[in-house]
Short mmCIF file of C-alpha atoms in Angstrom, two decimals:
data_model
loop_
_atom_site.label_atom_id
_atom_site.label_comp_id
_atom_site.label_asym_id
_atom_site.label_seq_id
_atom_site.Cartn_x
_atom_site.Cartn_y
_atom_site.Cartn_z
CA MET O 1 19.89 -28.41 10.46
CA LEU O 2 16.94 -30.74 9.92
CA THR O 3 16.68 -31.49 13.63
CA THR O 4 16.49 -27.79 14.45
CA LEU O 5 13.79 -27.22 11.88
CA GLN O 6 11.82 -30.23 13.07
CA ARG O 7 11.83 -28.86 16.58
CA ALA O 8 10.69 -25.48 15.34
CA VAL O 9 7.79 -27.03 13.47
CA GLN O 10 6.85 -29.21 16.46
CA LYS O 11 6.55 -26.05 18.53
CA GLY O 12 4.11 -24.58 16.02
CA ARG O 13 6.48 -22.33 14.09
CA LEU O 14 7.08 -22.32 10.34
CA TRP O 15 4.34 -24.94 9.81
CA SER O 16 2.95 -23.99 6.45
CA SER O 17 6.09 -22.42 4.98
CA LEU O 18 8.54 -25.24 5.77
CA LEU O 19 6.47 -28.37 5.22
CA PRO O 20 6.92 -28.48 1.41
CA TYR O 21 10.69 -28.17 1.82
CA LEU O 22 11.20 -30.50 4.76
CA ALA O 23 9.22 -33.48 3.48
CA PRO O 24 11.61 -34.30 0.59
CA ILE O 25 14.62 -34.36 2.94
CA ALA O 26 13.04 -36.45 5.73
CA PRO O 27 15.27 -39.02 7.44
CA ALA O 28 15.62 -42.28 5.50
CA ARG O 29 14.30 -44.31 8.45
CA THR O 30 10.87 -42.69 8.09
CA SER O 31 8.73 -43.42 5.06
CA VAL O 32 6.70 -40.20 5.49
CA TRP O 33 7.77 -37.53 7.96
CA ARG O 34 4.94 -35.39 9.34
CA PRO O 35 5.49 -32.53 11.77
CA LYS O 36 3.58 -32.89 15.01
CA LEU O 37 0.91 -30.44 16.07
CA PRO O 38 1.80 -28.08 18.93
CA ILE O 39 1.10 -29.77 22.27
CA GLN O 40 -1.80 -27.43 23.05
CA LEU O 41 -3.60 -28.44 19.86
CA ARG O 42 -2.86 -32.16 20.45
CA GLN O 43 -4.37 -31.96 23.93
CA ARG O 44 -7.40 -30.09 22.61
CA ALA O 45 -7.88 -32.67 19.86
CA GLN O 46 -7.57 -35.60 22.26
CA GLY O 47 -10.09 -34.07 24.66
CA ALA O 48 -12.66 -33.06 22.09
CA SER O 49 -16.05 -34.58 22.89
CA GLY O 50 -18.07 -36.32 20.20
CA THR O 51 -15.18 -36.14 17.72
CA SER O 52 -12.58 -38.72 16.86
CA ALA O 53 -8.99 -37.88 17.68
CA GLY O 54 -8.10 -37.99 13.98
CA ALA O 55 -10.91 -35.64 12.99
CA ALA O 56 -10.12 -33.27 15.83
CA ALA O 57 -6.45 -33.25 14.88
CA ALA O 58 -7.39 -32.49 11.27
CA ALA O 59 -9.61 -29.63 12.41
CA ALA O 60 -6.82 -28.30 14.60
CA ALA O 61 -4.39 -28.48 11.70
CA ALA O 62 -6.85 -26.57 9.52
CA ARG O 63 -7.10 -23.85 12.17
CA LEU O 64 -3.33 -23.76 12.38
CA HIS O 65 -3.13 -23.18 8.64
CA GLY O 66 -5.69 -20.34 8.89
CA ALA O 67 -8.36 -22.17 6.90
CA THR O 68 -11.98 -21.13 7.41
CA ALA O 69 -15.35 -22.32 6.25
CA HIS O 70 -15.53 -19.23 4.01
CA GLN O 71 -12.04 -19.43 2.57
CA ALA O 72 -11.61 -17.34 -0.56
CA ALA O 73 -10.69 -19.09 -3.78
CA ALA O 74 -7.13 -18.55 -5.00
CA PRO O 75 -6.93 -15.79 -7.63
CA PRO O 76 -6.19 -16.80 -11.22
CA SER O 77 -2.43 -16.74 -11.79
CA ASP O 78 -2.99 -15.01 -15.13
CA GLY O 79 -5.63 -12.53 -13.93
CA PRO O 80 -5.10 -8.86 -14.81
CA VAL O 81 -2.81 -7.01 -12.41
CA VAL O 82 -4.04 -3.75 -10.90
CA VAL O 83 -2.00 -1.44 -8.70
CA VAL O 84 -4.48 0.23 -6.36
CA ALA O 85 -3.20 3.49 -4.88
CA LEU O 86 -5.19 4.63 -1.84
CA GLY O 87 -4.93 8.36 -1.28
CA GLY O 88 -4.14 9.73 2.15
CA ASN O 89 -7.64 11.18 2.24
CA ALA O 90 -9.09 7.74 1.53
CA LEU O 91 -7.75 6.56 4.90
CA LEU O 92 -8.21 9.84 6.74
CA LYS O 93 -10.90 12.13 5.40
CA ARG O 94 -10.64 15.88 5.68
CA GLY O 95 -11.56 17.11 9.14
CA GLU O 96 -11.32 13.67 10.80
CA PRO O 97 -9.13 13.24 13.90
CA LEU O 98 -5.91 11.27 13.36
CA THR O 99 -6.79 8.34 15.62
CA MET O 100 -6.33 4.59 15.22
CA GLU O 101 -10.10 4.05 15.43
CA VAL O 102 -10.84 6.46 12.58
CA GLN O 103 -8.11 5.05 10.34
CA GLN O 104 -9.16 1.47 11.03
CA HIS O 105 -12.77 2.32 10.21
CA ASN O 106 -11.70 3.83 6.89
CA ALA O 107 -9.40 0.87 6.23
CA LYS O 108 -12.44 -1.41 6.51
CA GLY O 109 -14.04 0.54 3.69
CA ALA O 110 -10.89 0.29 1.62
CA ALA O 111 -10.72 -3.47 2.21
CA ALA O 112 -14.36 -3.87 1.13
CA ALA O 113 -13.62 -2.02 -2.13
CA ILE O 114 -10.49 -4.09 -2.79
CA LYS O 115 -12.39 -7.31 -2.07
CA GLN O 116 -14.65 -6.52 -5.02
CA LEU O 117 -11.60 -6.40 -7.30
CA VAL O 118 -10.23 -9.68 -5.94
CA ASP O 119 -13.62 -11.37 -6.32
CA ALA O 120 -13.72 -10.14 -9.93
CA GLY O 121 -10.45 -11.97 -10.67
CA PHE O 122 -7.90 -9.17 -10.43
CA ARG O 123 -4.48 -9.68 -8.91
CA VAL O 124 -4.10 -6.71 -6.59
CA CYS O 125 -1.15 -4.75 -5.27
CA VAL O 126 -2.11 -1.96 -2.84
CA THR O 127 -0.17 1.23 -2.19
CA HIS O 128 -1.23 4.05 0.09
CA GLY O 129 -0.55 7.64 1.04
CA ASN O 130 0.82 8.85 4.36
CA GLY O 131 0.68 12.64 4.15
CA PRO O 132 -1.44 13.29 7.26
CA GLN O 133 0.38 10.65 9.32
CA VAL O 134 3.98 11.58 8.44
CA GLY O 135 3.23 15.26 8.94
CA MET O 136 1.78 14.62 12.39
CA LEU O 137 4.81 12.57 13.43
CA ALA O 138 7.10 15.34 12.20
CA LEU O 139 5.11 17.82 14.26
CA GLN O 140 5.58 15.67 17.36
CA ASP O 141 9.31 15.21 16.74
CA PRO O 142 10.72 18.01 14.55
CA GLN O 143 14.23 16.54 14.80
CA ALA O 144 13.26 13.17 13.29
CA ARG O 145 14.49 12.36 9.79
CA LEU O 146 11.74 12.26 7.21
CA GLU O 147 12.73 8.91 5.68
CA VAL O 148 12.55 7.30 9.14
CA LEU O 149 9.08 8.77 9.62
CA ASP O 150 8.18 7.39 6.17
CA ALA O 151 9.21 3.93 7.38
CA GLU O 152 7.21 4.32 10.61
CA THR O 153 4.03 5.30 8.81
CA GLU O 154 4.48 2.61 6.15
CA GLY O 155 4.62 0.01 8.92
CA GLN O 156 1.69 1.52 10.82
CA LEU O 157 -0.66 1.87 7.86
CA GLY O 158 0.54 -1.38 6.31
CA TYR O 159 -0.48 -3.15 9.51
CA ILE O 160 -3.93 -1.54 9.54
CA LEU O 161 -4.57 -2.38 5.89
CA GLU O 162 -3.22 -5.92 6.18
CA LEU O 163 -5.44 -6.53 9.21
CA GLU O 164 -8.61 -5.32 7.51
CA LEU O 165 -7.81 -7.02 4.21
CA ASN O 166 -7.32 -10.30 6.09
CA ASN O 167 -10.70 -9.77 7.75
CA ALA O 168 -12.40 -9.03 4.43
CA LEU O 169 -10.64 -11.76 2.42
CA ARG O 170 -10.91 -14.75 4.75
CA GLY O 171 -8.29 -17.34 3.94
CA ARG O 172 -6.47 -15.13 1.44
CA GLU O 173 -2.84 -14.35 2.19
CA VAL O 174 -1.91 -10.67 2.51
CA ALA O 175 1.61 -9.32 3.01
CA ALA O 176 2.62 -5.75 3.93
CA LEU O 177 6.14 -4.98 2.76
CA LEU O 178 8.42 -2.12 3.76
CA THR O 179 9.62 -0.72 0.46
CA GLN O 180 12.72 1.32 -0.39
CA VAL O 181 12.46 3.67 -3.36
CA VAL O 182 15.62 4.94 -5.02
CA VAL O 183 15.77 8.69 -5.78
CA ASP O 184 18.39 10.99 -7.29
CA PRO O 185 19.98 13.21 -4.60
CA ALA O 186 20.45 15.88 -7.30
CA ASP O 187 16.73 15.97 -8.10
CA PRO O 188 15.58 19.62 -8.35
CA ALA O 189 12.69 18.79 -6.01
CA PHE O 190 15.07 19.16 -3.07
CA SER O 191 15.38 22.88 -3.77
CA SER O 192 11.67 23.35 -4.52
CA PRO O 193 9.46 21.44 -2.03
CA THR O 194 5.88 20.76 -3.18
CA LYS O 195 4.69 17.61 -1.39
CA GLN O 196 1.96 18.42 1.14
CA VAL O 197 2.14 16.60 4.47
CA GLY O 198 0.55 16.90 7.86
CA PRO O 199 -2.58 18.64 9.15
CA HIS O 200 -4.41 21.56 7.58
CA TYR O 201 -3.74 24.98 9.08
CA SER O 202 -5.15 28.45 8.83
CA LYS O 203 -2.91 31.01 7.15
CA GLU O 204 -1.91 32.43 10.54
CA GLU O 205 -1.05 29.00 11.98
CA ALA O 206 0.97 28.05 8.88
CA GLU O 207 2.97 31.27 8.98
CA ALA O 208 3.69 30.76 12.68
CA TYR O 209 4.98 27.21 12.11
CA ALA O 210 7.05 28.40 9.14
CA ALA O 211 8.71 31.01 11.33
CA GLU O 212 9.17 28.69 14.34
CA LYS O 213 10.29 25.47 12.64
CA GLY O 214 11.67 26.68 9.33
CA TRP O 215 8.99 24.84 7.35
CA ALA O 216 7.93 25.62 3.81
CA VAL O 217 4.13 25.97 3.62
CA ALA O 218 1.70 26.24 0.71
CA PRO O 219 -2.06 26.64 0.21
CA ASP O 220 -4.28 23.54 -0.07
CA GLY O 221 -7.73 24.77 -1.04
CA ASP O 222 -8.82 27.25 1.60
CA THR O 223 -6.23 26.00 4.13
CA PHE O 224 -2.44 25.67 4.32
CA ARG O 225 -0.13 22.69 4.82
CA ARG O 226 3.56 21.97 5.20
CA VAL O 227 5.38 21.07 1.97
CA VAL O 228 8.53 18.95 1.70
CA ALA O 229 10.83 17.72 -1.07
CA SER O 230 9.28 15.06 -3.29
CA PRO O 231 11.86 13.71 -5.78
CA LEU O 232 10.83 11.40 -8.59
CA PRO O 233 11.29 7.67 -7.86
CA ARG O 234 13.91 6.03 -10.06
CA ASP O 235 13.78 2.42 -8.90
CA ILE O 236 12.03 0.19 -6.35
CA VAL O 237 14.40 -2.05 -4.41
CA GLU O 238 11.78 -4.69 -3.52
CA ALA O 239 9.98 -4.76 -6.91
CA ARG O 240 11.11 -8.33 -7.61
CA ALA O 241 9.86 -9.50 -4.20
CA VAL O 242 6.47 -7.90 -4.87
CA GLN O 243 6.29 -9.66 -8.23
CA VAL O 244 7.07 -13.05 -6.68
CA LEU O 245 4.37 -12.57 -4.04
CA LEU O 246 1.76 -11.59 -6.64
CA GLN O 247 2.61 -14.63 -8.75
CA ALA O 248 2.05 -16.78 -5.67
CA GLY O 249 -1.47 -15.38 -5.31
CA ILE O 250 -0.63 -13.13 -2.35
CA LEU O 251 -2.15 -9.67 -2.12
CA VAL O 252 0.66 -7.19 -1.44
CA VAL O 253 0.59 -3.87 0.42
CA CYS O 254 3.72 -1.87 -0.41
CA CYS O 255 5.20 1.51 -1.38
CA GLY O 256 3.32 3.07 1.53
CA GLY O 257 3.62 6.83 1.45
CA GLY O 258 5.63 6.49 -1.75
CA GLY O 259 8.11 4.18 -0.05
CA ILE O 260 11.23 4.96 1.97
CA PRO O 261 13.46 7.27 -0.09
CA VAL O 262 17.05 6.11 -0.46
CA ALA O 263 19.92 7.10 -2.73
CA VAL O 264 22.91 5.10 -3.98
CA ASP O 265 26.46 6.22 -3.25
CA ALA O 266 28.27 6.44 -6.59
CA ALA O 267 31.60 5.28 -5.17
CA SER O 268 30.60 2.41 -2.89
CA GLY O 269 27.24 1.40 -4.37
CA GLU O 270 25.74 1.45 -0.88
CA ARG O 271 22.26 2.84 -0.25
CA TYR O 272 21.56 5.54 2.32
CA GLY O 273 18.41 7.27 3.53
CA VAL O 274 17.31 10.61 2.09
CA GLU O 275 15.09 13.19 3.80
CA ALA O 276 12.07 13.46 1.52
CA VAL O 277 8.58 12.09 0.92
CA VAL O 278 8.17 10.41 -2.48
CA ASP O 279 4.83 11.02 -4.14
CA LYS O 280 2.70 7.93 -3.66
CA ASP O 281 1.12 8.18 -7.12
CA GLU O 282 4.51 8.46 -8.87
CA ALA O 283 5.83 5.49 -6.88
CA SER O 284 2.68 3.54 -7.74
CA ALA O 285 3.11 4.34 -11.44
CA LEU O 286 6.72 3.12 -11.35
CA LEU O 287 5.64 -0.01 -9.49
CA GLY O 288 2.98 -0.61 -12.13
CA CYS O 289 5.64 -0.37 -14.83
CA LYS O 290 7.92 -2.79 -12.97
CA LEU O 291 5.06 -5.29 -12.55
CA LYS O 292 3.79 -4.80 -16.12
CA ALA O 293 0.40 -4.09 -14.57
CA ASP O 294 -2.74 -3.79 -16.67
CA TRP O 295 -4.23 -1.00 -14.55
CA LEU O 296 -3.14 1.82 -12.28
CA LEU O 297 -6.14 2.73 -10.12
CA LEU O 298 -5.78 5.99 -8.16
CA LEU O 299 -8.48 6.15 -5.49
CA THR O 300 -9.21 9.34 -3.58
CA ASP O 301 -12.14 11.30 -2.12
CA ALA O 302 -13.07 12.77 -5.53
CA GLU O 303 -15.60 11.06 -7.81
CA ALA O 304 -13.54 11.72 -10.94
CA ILE O 305 -11.08 14.17 -12.50
CA TYR O 306 -12.85 17.49 -12.57
CA ASP O 307 -12.27 20.17 -15.18
CA PRO O 308 -9.87 22.61 -13.48
CA ALA O 309 -11.40 25.52 -15.40
CA GLY O 310 -14.37 25.55 -13.06
CA TRP O 311 -12.80 24.07 -9.93
CA PRO O 312 -13.55 24.42 -7.03
CA GLN O 313 -16.83 26.24 -7.64
CA GLU O 314 -17.95 23.65 -10.20
CA ARG O 315 -17.39 19.90 -10.07
CA ARG O 316 -17.60 19.11 -13.76
CA PRO O 317 -16.06 15.70 -14.59
CA ILE O 318 -13.82 15.46 -17.63
CA ALA O 319 -15.22 13.17 -20.33
CA SER O 320 -13.95 9.60 -19.95
CA PRO O 321 -11.93 7.93 -21.36
CA VAL O 322 -9.49 10.76 -21.94
CA ARG O 323 -6.10 10.76 -23.68
CA CYS O 324 -3.02 12.16 -21.98
CA SER O 325 -2.64 14.72 -24.75
CA GLU O 326 -6.09 16.11 -23.86
CA LEU O 327 -4.99 16.64 -20.25
CA GLN O 328 -1.80 18.51 -21.09
CA GLY O 329 -1.89 22.24 -20.45
CA ARG O 330 -4.69 22.05 -17.90
CA SER O 331 -4.01 23.67 -14.53
CA PHE O 332 -4.75 20.93 -12.02
CA ALA O 333 -4.14 21.59 -8.31
CA SER O 334 -0.43 21.00 -7.66
CA GLY O 335 -0.95 19.33 -4.28
CA SER O 336 -3.72 16.92 -5.21
CA MET O 337 -4.89 16.16 -8.77
CA ALA O 338 -1.81 17.30 -10.74
CA PRO O 339 0.49 14.52 -9.45
CA LYS O 340 -2.25 11.93 -10.11
CA VAL O 341 -2.64 13.04 -13.71
CA ALA O 342 1.14 13.14 -14.24
CA ALA O 343 1.64 9.68 -12.72
CA ALA O 344 -1.27 8.20 -14.68
CA CYS O 345 0.08 9.53 -17.98
CA ARG O 346 3.57 8.31 -17.15
CA PHE O 347 2.19 4.80 -16.54
CA VAL O 348 -0.04 4.50 -19.61
CA THR O 349 2.63 5.94 -21.91
CA ALA O 350 5.24 3.46 -20.65
CA THR O 351 3.04 0.35 -20.56
CA GLY O 352 0.11 0.83 -22.91
CA GLY O 353 -2.15 -0.07 -19.99
CA LYS O 354 -4.92 2.04 -18.52
CA ALA O 355 -5.06 4.34 -15.51
CA ALA O 356 -8.11 5.64 -13.71
CA VAL O 357 -8.99 8.13 -10.99
CA GLY O 358 -12.08 8.01 -8.80
CA ASN O 359 -13.69 7.42 -5.45
CA MET O 360 -12.65 4.46 -3.33
CA SER O 361 -16.22 3.14 -3.05
CA ASP O 362 -16.44 2.91 -6.87
CA ALA O 363 -13.27 0.81 -7.36
CA LEU O 364 -14.79 -2.01 -9.42
CA ALA O 365 -17.19 0.28 -11.29
CA ILE O 366 -14.23 2.43 -12.35
CA LEU O 367 -12.44 -0.53 -13.93
CA GLN O 368 -15.71 -1.47 -15.64
CA GLY O 369 -16.01 2.03 -17.12
CA ARG O 370 -19.09 2.94 -15.11
CA ALA O 371 -17.52 5.54 -12.82
CA GLY O 372 -14.45 7.74 -12.41
CA THR O 373 -12.15 8.94 -15.17
CA THR O 374 -10.14 6.52 -17.31
CA ILE O 375 -6.87 7.74 -18.88
CA VAL O 376 -5.30 6.16 -21.95
CA ALA O 377 -2.12 6.82 -23.90
CA GLY O 378 -2.05 9.19 -26.83
#
């Protein structure tokens, strides 16, 4: 086994992850066993002009490990944990075309906001919405199962976010993780779909799609969108893995689009996929509870939680901080702010932590109480 691993390392694979484990079990005939650099890096080091072979090899090894001159400092292992939930509109603003270039541009902005939190000492776990993306894929392939489309979009958006977070946080490790979320197949949400996905349509377009494809549609402001079942998340299969990564100082991207909905067979105990889209904010709140997070930060295109009494004609922010009891009975929009308020109250009631809602560009200011709306238990 050791010989196989040595060969893998010599070819440039598993360098940083295996070295701590291989060194203690090195062959007895070698006082200190050191994996060799890949041959391309050895040749480059030997041919470097004006640099000693040893220094060049060290520089090559640093490049192999991903070190840079501007490497970020490791986050404090006891820093406050914040689950940052990026809304679908944070990555794709209303009216923007669903292209890779647009989403990557918006992901750069998200990464810049998250960098502020990391620099301030927070340990960050990022979740994200997928409503526009999963709806578009379903439009392209109406026969595809929703949970498979959830997995596709979680991989796609996880890649975009991981890429831009790596670019913003030079030297900091980032991991995007496909996440399964357990739901109850008897959840009443399956008979009453409310989760909005896909593009915005006029009333005429929505009615035509409803008749042609059998979709359920509902108003979203002055437009219409497809709605699908959105059962409450009951458990997160990879929660322990996320916790381990955070404790190791790795920024985690997970629960994309609310995660991949699965159910558990009562007889066999086996998991199976379920056609639904779990609400990203509810999944984020459950993740926050599992991680014992200090904050649940729900970022969207709104500056704060607005008083629904005057919405949408008036944008009058609710006084902050606000207790959950003060939010009860208010008629927030079912497809946008209502699930955020419900998820935030669920989190703060279960953990005693704080939740907040606001604009992505104000991420750090929200946690400092200078922007957005903070929600507390009570």
